[in-house]
CSV table of C-alpha atoms and ligand atoms in Angstrom, one decimal:
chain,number,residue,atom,x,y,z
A,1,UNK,CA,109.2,72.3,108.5
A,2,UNK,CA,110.2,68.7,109.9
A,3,UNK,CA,107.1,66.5,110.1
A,4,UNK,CA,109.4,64.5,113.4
A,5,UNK,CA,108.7,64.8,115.8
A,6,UNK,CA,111.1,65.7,118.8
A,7,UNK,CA,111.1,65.5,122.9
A,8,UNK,CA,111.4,68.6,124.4
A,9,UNK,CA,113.6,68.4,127.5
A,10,UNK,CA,111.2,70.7,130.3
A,11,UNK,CA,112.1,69.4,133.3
A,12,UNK,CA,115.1,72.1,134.1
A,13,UNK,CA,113.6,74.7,132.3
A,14,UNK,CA,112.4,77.6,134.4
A,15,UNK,CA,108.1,78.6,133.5
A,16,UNK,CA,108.6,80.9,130.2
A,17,UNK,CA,108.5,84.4,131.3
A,18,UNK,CA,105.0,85.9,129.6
A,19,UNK,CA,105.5,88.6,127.1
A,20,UNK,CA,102.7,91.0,127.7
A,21,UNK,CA,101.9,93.1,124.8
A,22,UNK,CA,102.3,97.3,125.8
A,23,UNK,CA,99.4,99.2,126.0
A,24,UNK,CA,98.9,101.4,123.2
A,25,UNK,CA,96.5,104.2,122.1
A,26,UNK,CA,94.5,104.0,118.6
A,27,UNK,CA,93.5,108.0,118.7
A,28,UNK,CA,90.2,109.3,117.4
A,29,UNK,CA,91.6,111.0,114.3
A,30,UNK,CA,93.7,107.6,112.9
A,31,UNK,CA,89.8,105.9,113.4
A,32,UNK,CA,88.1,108.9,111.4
A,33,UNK,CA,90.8,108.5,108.4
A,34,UNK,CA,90.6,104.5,108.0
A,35,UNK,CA,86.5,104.9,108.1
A,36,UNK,CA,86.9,107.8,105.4
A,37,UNK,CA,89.6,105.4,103.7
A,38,UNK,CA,86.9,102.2,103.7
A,39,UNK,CA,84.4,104.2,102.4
A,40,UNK,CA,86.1,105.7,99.7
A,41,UNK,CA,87.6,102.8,98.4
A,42,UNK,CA,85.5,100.3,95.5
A,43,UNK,CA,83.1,97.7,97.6
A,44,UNK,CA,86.0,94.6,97.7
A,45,UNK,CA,84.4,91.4,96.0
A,46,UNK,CA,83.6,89.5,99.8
A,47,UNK,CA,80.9,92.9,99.9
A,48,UNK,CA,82.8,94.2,103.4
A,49,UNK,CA,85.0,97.3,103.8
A,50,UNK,CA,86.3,96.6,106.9
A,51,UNK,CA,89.7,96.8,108.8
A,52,UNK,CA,91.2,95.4,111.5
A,53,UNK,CA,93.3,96.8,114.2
A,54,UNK,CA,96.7,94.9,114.6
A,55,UNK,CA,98.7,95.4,117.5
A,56,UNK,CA,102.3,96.0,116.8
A,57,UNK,CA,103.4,93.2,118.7
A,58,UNK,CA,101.4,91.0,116.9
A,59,UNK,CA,103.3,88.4,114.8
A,60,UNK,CA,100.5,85.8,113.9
A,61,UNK,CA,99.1,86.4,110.0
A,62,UNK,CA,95.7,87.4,111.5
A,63,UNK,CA,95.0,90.3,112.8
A,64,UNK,CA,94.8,91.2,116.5
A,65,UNK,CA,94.5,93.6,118.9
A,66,UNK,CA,94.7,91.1,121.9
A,67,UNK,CA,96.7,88.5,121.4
A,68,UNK,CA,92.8,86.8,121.8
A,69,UNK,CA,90.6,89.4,120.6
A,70,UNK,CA,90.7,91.3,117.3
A,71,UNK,CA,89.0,94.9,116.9
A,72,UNK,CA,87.4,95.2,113.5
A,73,UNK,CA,86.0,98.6,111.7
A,74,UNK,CA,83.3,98.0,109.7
A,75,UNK,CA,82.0,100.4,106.8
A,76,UNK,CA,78.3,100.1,105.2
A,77,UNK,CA,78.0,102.7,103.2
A,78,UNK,CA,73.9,103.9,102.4
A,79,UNK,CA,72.3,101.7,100.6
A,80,UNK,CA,74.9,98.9,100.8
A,81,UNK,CA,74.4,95.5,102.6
A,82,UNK,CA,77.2,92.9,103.7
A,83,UNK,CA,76.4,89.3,102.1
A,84,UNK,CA,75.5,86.6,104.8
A,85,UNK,CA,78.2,85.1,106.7
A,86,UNK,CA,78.3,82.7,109.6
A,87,UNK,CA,81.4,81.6,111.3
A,88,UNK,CA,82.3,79.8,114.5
A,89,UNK,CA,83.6,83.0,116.3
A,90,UNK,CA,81.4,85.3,118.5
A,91,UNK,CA,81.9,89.1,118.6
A,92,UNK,CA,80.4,91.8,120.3
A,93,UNK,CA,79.7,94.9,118.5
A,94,UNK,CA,78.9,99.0,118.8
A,95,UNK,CA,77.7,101.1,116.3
A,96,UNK,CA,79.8,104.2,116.4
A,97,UNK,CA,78.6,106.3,113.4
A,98,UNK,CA,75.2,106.0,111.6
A,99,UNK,CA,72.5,103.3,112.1
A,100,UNK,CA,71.4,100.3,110.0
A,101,UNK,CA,69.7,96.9,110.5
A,102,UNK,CA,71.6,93.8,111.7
A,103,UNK,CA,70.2,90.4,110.6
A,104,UNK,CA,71.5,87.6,113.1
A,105,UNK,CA,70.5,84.2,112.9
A,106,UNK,CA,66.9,84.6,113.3
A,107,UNK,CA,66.4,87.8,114.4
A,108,UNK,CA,66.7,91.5,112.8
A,109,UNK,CA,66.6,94.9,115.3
A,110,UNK,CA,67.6,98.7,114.0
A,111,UNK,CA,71.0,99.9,115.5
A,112,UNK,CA,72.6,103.2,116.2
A,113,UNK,CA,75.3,104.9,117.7
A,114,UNK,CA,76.1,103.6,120.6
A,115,UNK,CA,74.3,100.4,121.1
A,116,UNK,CA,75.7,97.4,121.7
A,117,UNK,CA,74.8,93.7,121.0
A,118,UNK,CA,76.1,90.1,120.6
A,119,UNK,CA,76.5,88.0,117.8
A,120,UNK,CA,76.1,83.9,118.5
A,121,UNK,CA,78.6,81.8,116.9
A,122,UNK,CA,77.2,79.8,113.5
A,123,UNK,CA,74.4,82.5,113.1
A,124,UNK,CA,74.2,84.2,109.3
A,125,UNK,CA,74.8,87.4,110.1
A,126,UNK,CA,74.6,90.4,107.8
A,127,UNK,CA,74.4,94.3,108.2
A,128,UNK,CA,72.0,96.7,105.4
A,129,UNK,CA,72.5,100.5,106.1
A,130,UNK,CA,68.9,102.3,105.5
A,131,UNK,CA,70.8,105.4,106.6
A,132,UNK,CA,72.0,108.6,104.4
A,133,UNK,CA,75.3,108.9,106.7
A,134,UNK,CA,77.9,105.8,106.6
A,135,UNK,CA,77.2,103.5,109.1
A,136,UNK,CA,79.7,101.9,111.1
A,137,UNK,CA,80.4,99.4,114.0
A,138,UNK,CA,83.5,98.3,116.1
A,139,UNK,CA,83.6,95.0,116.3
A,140,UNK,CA,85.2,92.9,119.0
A,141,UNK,CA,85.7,88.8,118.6
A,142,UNK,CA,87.9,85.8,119.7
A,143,UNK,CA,88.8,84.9,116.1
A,144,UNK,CA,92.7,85.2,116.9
A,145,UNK,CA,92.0,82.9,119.7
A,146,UNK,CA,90.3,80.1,116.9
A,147,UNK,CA,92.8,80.6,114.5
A,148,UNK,CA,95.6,80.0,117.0
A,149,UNK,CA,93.6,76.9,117.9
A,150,UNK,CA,93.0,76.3,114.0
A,151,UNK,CA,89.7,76.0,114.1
A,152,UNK,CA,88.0,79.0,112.9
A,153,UNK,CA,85.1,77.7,110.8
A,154,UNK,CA,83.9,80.5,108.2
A,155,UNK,CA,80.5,79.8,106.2
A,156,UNK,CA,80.4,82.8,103.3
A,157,UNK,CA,77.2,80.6,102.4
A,158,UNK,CA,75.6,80.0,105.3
A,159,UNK,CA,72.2,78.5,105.9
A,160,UNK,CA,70.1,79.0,108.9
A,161,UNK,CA,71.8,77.0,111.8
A,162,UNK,CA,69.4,74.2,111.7
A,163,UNK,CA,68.0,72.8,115.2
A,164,UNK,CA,68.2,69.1,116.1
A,165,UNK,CA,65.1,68.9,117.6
A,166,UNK,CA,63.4,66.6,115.2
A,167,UNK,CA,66.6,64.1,116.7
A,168,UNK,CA,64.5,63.0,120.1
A,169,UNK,CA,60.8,62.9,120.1
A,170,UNK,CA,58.7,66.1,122.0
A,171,UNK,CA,59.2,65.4,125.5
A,172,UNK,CA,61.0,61.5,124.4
A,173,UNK,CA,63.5,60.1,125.7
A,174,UNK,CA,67.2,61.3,125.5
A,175,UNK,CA,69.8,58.5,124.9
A,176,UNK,CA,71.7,59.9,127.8
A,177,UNK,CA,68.6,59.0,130.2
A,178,UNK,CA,69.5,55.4,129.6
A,179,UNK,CA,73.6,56.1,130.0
A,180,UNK,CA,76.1,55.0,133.0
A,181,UNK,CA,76.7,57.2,135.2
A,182,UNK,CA,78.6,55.6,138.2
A,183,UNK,CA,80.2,57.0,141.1
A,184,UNK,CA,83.8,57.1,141.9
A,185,UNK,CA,84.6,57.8,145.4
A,186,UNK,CA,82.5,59.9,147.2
A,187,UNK,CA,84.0,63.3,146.8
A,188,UNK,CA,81.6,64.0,143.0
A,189,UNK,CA,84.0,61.6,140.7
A,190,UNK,CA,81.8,59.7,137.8
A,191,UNK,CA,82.5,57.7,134.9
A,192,UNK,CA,79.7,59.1,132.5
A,193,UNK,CA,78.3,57.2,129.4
A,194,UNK,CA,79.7,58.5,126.1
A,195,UNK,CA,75.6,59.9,125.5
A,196,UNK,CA,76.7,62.3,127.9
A,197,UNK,CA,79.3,64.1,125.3
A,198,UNK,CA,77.4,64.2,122.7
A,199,UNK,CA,74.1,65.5,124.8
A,200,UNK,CA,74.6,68.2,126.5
A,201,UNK,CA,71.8,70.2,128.2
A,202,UNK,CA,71.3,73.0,126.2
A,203,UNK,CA,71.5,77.0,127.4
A,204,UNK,CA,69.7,78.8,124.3
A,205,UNK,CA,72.5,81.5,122.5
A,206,UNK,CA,70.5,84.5,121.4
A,207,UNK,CA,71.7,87.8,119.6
A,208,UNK,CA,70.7,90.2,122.2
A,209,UNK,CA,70.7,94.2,122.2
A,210,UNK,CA,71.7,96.7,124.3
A,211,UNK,CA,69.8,99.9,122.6
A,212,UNK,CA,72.0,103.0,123.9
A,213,UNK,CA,68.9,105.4,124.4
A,214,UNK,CA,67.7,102.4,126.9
A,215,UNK,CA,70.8,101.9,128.6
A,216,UNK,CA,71.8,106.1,129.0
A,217,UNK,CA,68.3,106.2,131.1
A,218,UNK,CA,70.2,104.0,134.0
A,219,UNK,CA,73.9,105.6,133.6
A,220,UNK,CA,73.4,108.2,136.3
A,221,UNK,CA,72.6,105.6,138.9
A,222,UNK,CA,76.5,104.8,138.4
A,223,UNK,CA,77.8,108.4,137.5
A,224,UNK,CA,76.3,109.8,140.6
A,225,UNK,CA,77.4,107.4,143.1
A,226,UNK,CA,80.0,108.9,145.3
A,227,UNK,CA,83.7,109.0,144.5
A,228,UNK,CA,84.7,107.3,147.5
A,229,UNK,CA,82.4,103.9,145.9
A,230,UNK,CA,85.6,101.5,145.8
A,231,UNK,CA,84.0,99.7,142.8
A,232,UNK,CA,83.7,100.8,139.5
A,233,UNK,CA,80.9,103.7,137.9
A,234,UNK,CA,79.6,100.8,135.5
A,235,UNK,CA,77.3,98.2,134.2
A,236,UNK,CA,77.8,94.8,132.8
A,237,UNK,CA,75.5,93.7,129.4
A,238,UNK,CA,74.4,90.8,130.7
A,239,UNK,CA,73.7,87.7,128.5
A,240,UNK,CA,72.0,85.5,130.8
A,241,UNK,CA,73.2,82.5,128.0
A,242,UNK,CA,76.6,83.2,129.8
A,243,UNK,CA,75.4,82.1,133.3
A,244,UNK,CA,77.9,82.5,135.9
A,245,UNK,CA,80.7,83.7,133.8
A,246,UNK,CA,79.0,87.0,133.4
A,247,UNK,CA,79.7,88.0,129.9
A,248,UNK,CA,78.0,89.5,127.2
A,249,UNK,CA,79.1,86.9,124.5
A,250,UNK,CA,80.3,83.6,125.9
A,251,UNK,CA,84.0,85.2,125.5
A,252,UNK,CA,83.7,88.7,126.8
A,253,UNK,CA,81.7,90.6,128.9
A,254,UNK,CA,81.4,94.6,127.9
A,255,UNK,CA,81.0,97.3,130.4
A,256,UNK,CA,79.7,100.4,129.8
A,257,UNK,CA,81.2,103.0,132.5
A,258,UNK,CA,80.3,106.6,133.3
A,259,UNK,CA,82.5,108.0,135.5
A,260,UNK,CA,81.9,111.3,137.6
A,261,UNK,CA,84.8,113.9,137.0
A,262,UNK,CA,87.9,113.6,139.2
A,263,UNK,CA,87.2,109.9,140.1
A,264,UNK,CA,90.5,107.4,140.1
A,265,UNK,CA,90.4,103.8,140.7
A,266,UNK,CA,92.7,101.6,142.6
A,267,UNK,CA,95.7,100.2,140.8
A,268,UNK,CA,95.0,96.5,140.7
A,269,UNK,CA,95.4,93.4,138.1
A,270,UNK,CA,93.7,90.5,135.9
A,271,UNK,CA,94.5,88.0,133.8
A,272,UNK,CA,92.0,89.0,131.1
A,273,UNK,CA,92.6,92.0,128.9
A,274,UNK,CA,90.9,94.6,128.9
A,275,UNK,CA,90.0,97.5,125.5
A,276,UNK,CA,88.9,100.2,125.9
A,277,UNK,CA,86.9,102.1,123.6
A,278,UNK,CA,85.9,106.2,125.2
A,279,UNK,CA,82.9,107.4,123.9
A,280,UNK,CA,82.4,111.3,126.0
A,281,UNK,CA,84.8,113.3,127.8
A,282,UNK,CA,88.3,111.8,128.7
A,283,UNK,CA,90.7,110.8,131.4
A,284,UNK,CA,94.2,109.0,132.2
A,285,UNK,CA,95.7,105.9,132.6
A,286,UNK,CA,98.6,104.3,134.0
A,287,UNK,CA,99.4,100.8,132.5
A,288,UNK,CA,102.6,98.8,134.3
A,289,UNK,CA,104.1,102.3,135.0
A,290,UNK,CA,103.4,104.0,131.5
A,291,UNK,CA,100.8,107.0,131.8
A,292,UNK,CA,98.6,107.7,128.9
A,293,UNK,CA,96.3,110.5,128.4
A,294,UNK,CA,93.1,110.1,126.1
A,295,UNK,CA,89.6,110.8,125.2
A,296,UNK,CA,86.4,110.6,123.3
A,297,UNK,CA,86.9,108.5,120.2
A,298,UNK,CA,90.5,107.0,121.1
A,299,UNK,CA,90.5,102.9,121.3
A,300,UNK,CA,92.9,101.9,124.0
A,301,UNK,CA,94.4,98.5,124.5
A,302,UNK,CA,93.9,99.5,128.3
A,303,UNK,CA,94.9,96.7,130.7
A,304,UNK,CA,97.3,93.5,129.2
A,305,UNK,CA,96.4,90.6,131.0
A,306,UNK,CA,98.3,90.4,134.5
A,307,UNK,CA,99.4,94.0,133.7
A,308,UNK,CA,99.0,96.6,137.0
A,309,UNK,CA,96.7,99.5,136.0
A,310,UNK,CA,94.7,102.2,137.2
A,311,UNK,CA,92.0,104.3,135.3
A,312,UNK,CA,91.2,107.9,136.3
A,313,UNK,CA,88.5,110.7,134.8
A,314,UNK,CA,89.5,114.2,134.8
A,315,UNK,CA,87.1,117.2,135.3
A,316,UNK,CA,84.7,115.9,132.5
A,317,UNK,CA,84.3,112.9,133.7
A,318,UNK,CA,84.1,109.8,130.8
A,319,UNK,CA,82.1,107.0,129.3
A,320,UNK,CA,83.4,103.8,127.6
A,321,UNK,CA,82.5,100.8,126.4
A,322,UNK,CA,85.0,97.6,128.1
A,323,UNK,CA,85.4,94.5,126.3
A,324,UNK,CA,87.7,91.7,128.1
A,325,UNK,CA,88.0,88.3,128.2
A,326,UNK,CA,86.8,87.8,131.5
A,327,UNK,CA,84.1,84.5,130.9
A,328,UNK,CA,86.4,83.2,128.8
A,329,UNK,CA,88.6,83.2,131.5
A,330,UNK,CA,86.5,82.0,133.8
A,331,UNK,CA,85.8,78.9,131.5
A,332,UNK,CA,89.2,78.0,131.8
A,333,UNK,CA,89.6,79.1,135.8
A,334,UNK,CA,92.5,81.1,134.8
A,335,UNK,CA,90.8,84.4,135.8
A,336,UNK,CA,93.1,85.5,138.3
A,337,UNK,CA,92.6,88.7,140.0
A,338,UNK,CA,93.7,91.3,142.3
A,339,UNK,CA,91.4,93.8,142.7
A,340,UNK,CA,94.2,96.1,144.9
A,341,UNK,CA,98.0,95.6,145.5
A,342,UNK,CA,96.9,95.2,148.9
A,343,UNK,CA,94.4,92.1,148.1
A,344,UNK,CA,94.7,88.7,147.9
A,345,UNK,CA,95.2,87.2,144.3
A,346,UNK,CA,92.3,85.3,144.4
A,347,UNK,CA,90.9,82.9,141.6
A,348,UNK,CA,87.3,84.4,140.4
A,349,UNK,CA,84.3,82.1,140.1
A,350,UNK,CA,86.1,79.1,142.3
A,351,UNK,CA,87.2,81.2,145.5
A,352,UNK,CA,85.0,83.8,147.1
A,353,UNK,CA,85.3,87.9,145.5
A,354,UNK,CA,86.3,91.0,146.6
A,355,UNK,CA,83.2,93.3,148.6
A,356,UNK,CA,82.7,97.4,148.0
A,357,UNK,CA,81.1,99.5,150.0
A,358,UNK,CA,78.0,99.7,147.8
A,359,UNK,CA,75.9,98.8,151.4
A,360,UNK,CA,77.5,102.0,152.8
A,361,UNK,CA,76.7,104.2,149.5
A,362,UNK,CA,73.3,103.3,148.9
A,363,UNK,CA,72.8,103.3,153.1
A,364,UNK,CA,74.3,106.6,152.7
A,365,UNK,CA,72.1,107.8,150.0
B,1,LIG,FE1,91.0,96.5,135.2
């Protein structure tokens, strides 16, 4: 590797044309034999059986099944616990087998199958099963993302994340109180004191949980909503720490859909990708022109990002769990969406959505 560098001549090049990755199907039955695998193998020294789904296109050394997001299995098997570890990815998770206890940062709550929660980034997190069967979790986070960026940060001993309160006074003064801040123009433009970096207002970032037996209670509102609904038979786990970008951790939101049999949604496109993971019944997909059949227990790398792609149930209708990268996205206002072939491309969260008929259905109703 040269350590010159060198100019890159740009200006006649055409933009690179973007390799999206296919879509591909993990089935159910290649998911039962790595969990059997993990928990048949010794306990490795780091205390985790876990493995991590890598795409076939993937050529980085760490894992991925996005080229941002990685999908992890991990194993607990009774009466084991995972050693503490913090690190400056976040991940959303979903126990799929078993139940356990998850200790993040400073909170503990029971899971089991199906729920779904958050884990902050820089929180010691750590997972006991109190269970006889194994207990095990999907695992969804923006590490590939970090380690592209080289920065990563792993803590295999971490302490609690300490706050900085003791730093100003109850209810004293900030630094940044007493910092420029000077207009440029009239149109917003300021120059900003450097207190204003190293100050900013904080939005709280809490593990949060999503127990399954809570959220089935409200599934039929979206299962029984007509077919002819032109949005989508889900909800979104909110984490209010995400604000306007609508996610569950600040990188990805998760949906969990139940879809009424028969029921196909428009073809249309985004620039975050999407995985899928279908937890009852099953249905079919068509992905940039490849169609894919699947069902309950199959992980599917569902929509590339930019890739045109349509979702459909068949007569048993379906429920999965989403994951994409959508406040991430929005973050960077690169979440560019079409939301039919017909539509706009319109840029989401600084230009104005797309409207369903959800007046006419619940009008209807
Ligand atoms: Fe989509």
């Amino acid at each position: 590797m040269s350590d010159t560098f060198q100019f890159v001549e740009v200006g006649g090049s055409a933009p690179r044309v973007q390799q999206q990755w296919p879509s591909i199907i993990v089935p159910r039955s290649a998911i039962e034999a790595e969990i059997e695998r993990l928990a048949s193998i010794p306990l490795p020294a780091t205390g985790r059986r876990a493995s991590a789904i890598s795409h076939p296109r993937n050529t980085h050394e760490v894992p991925a099944f996005a080229p941002g997001i990685d999908v992890t299995i991990h194993v607990v098997k009774p009466g084991e616990s995972t050693p503490p570890m913090a690190r400056s990815a976040t991940a959303v998770d979903m126990c799929i087998r078993g139940s356990g206890v998850a200790s993040i940062g400073p909170r503990e709550f029971g899971v089991e199958r199906f729920d779904v929660w958050n884990t902050p980034s820089m929180d010691p997190v750590s997972y006991r099963n109190t269970g006889q069967d194994l207990f095990v979790r999907m695992s969804y986070s923006n590490a590939p993302l970090l380690e592209k960026l080289e920065v990563h940060v792993t803590e295999s001993s971490p302490k609690p994340v300490a706050s900085n309160e003791s730093a100003v006074a109850e209810g004293g003064p900030r630094a940044r109180d007493q910092a420029e801040s000077i207009d440029i123009g009239n149109e917003g433009a300021k120059l900003l004191g450097y207190e204003y970096l190293v100050d900013i207002d904080v939005v709280p970032s809490r593990p949060l949980l999503w127990p399954w037996a809570e959220v089935e209670k409200h599934m039929a509102n979206v299962y029984n909503r007509d077919r002819s609904y032109t949005g989508r038979h889900l909800y979104l786990l909110y984490n209010p720490a995400t604000e306007r970008r609508m996610g569950t951790s600040h990188c990805f939101f998760a949906t969990i859909a139940k879809y009424p049999p028969d029921k196909v949604d428009q073809p249309h496109r985004h620039t975050s990708a999407a995985i899928n993971y279908y937890f009852e019944g099953h249905g079919k997909s068509a992905v940039e022109g490849q169609r894919m059949e699947w069902e309950a227990g199959d992980l599917h790398f569902s929509a590339p990002g930019w890739a045109v792609h349509n979702h459909g149930s068949r007569e048993k209708g379906f429920c999965a769990l989403t994951i994409q990268d959508h406040p991430l996205q929005i973050a960077m206002e690169s979440l560019i969406w079409q939301e039919t072939l017909k539509s706009p491309i319109v840029k989401l969260g600084s230009q104005r959505g797309f409207q369903t008929n959800i007046g006419e259905m619940l009008r209807a109703a």
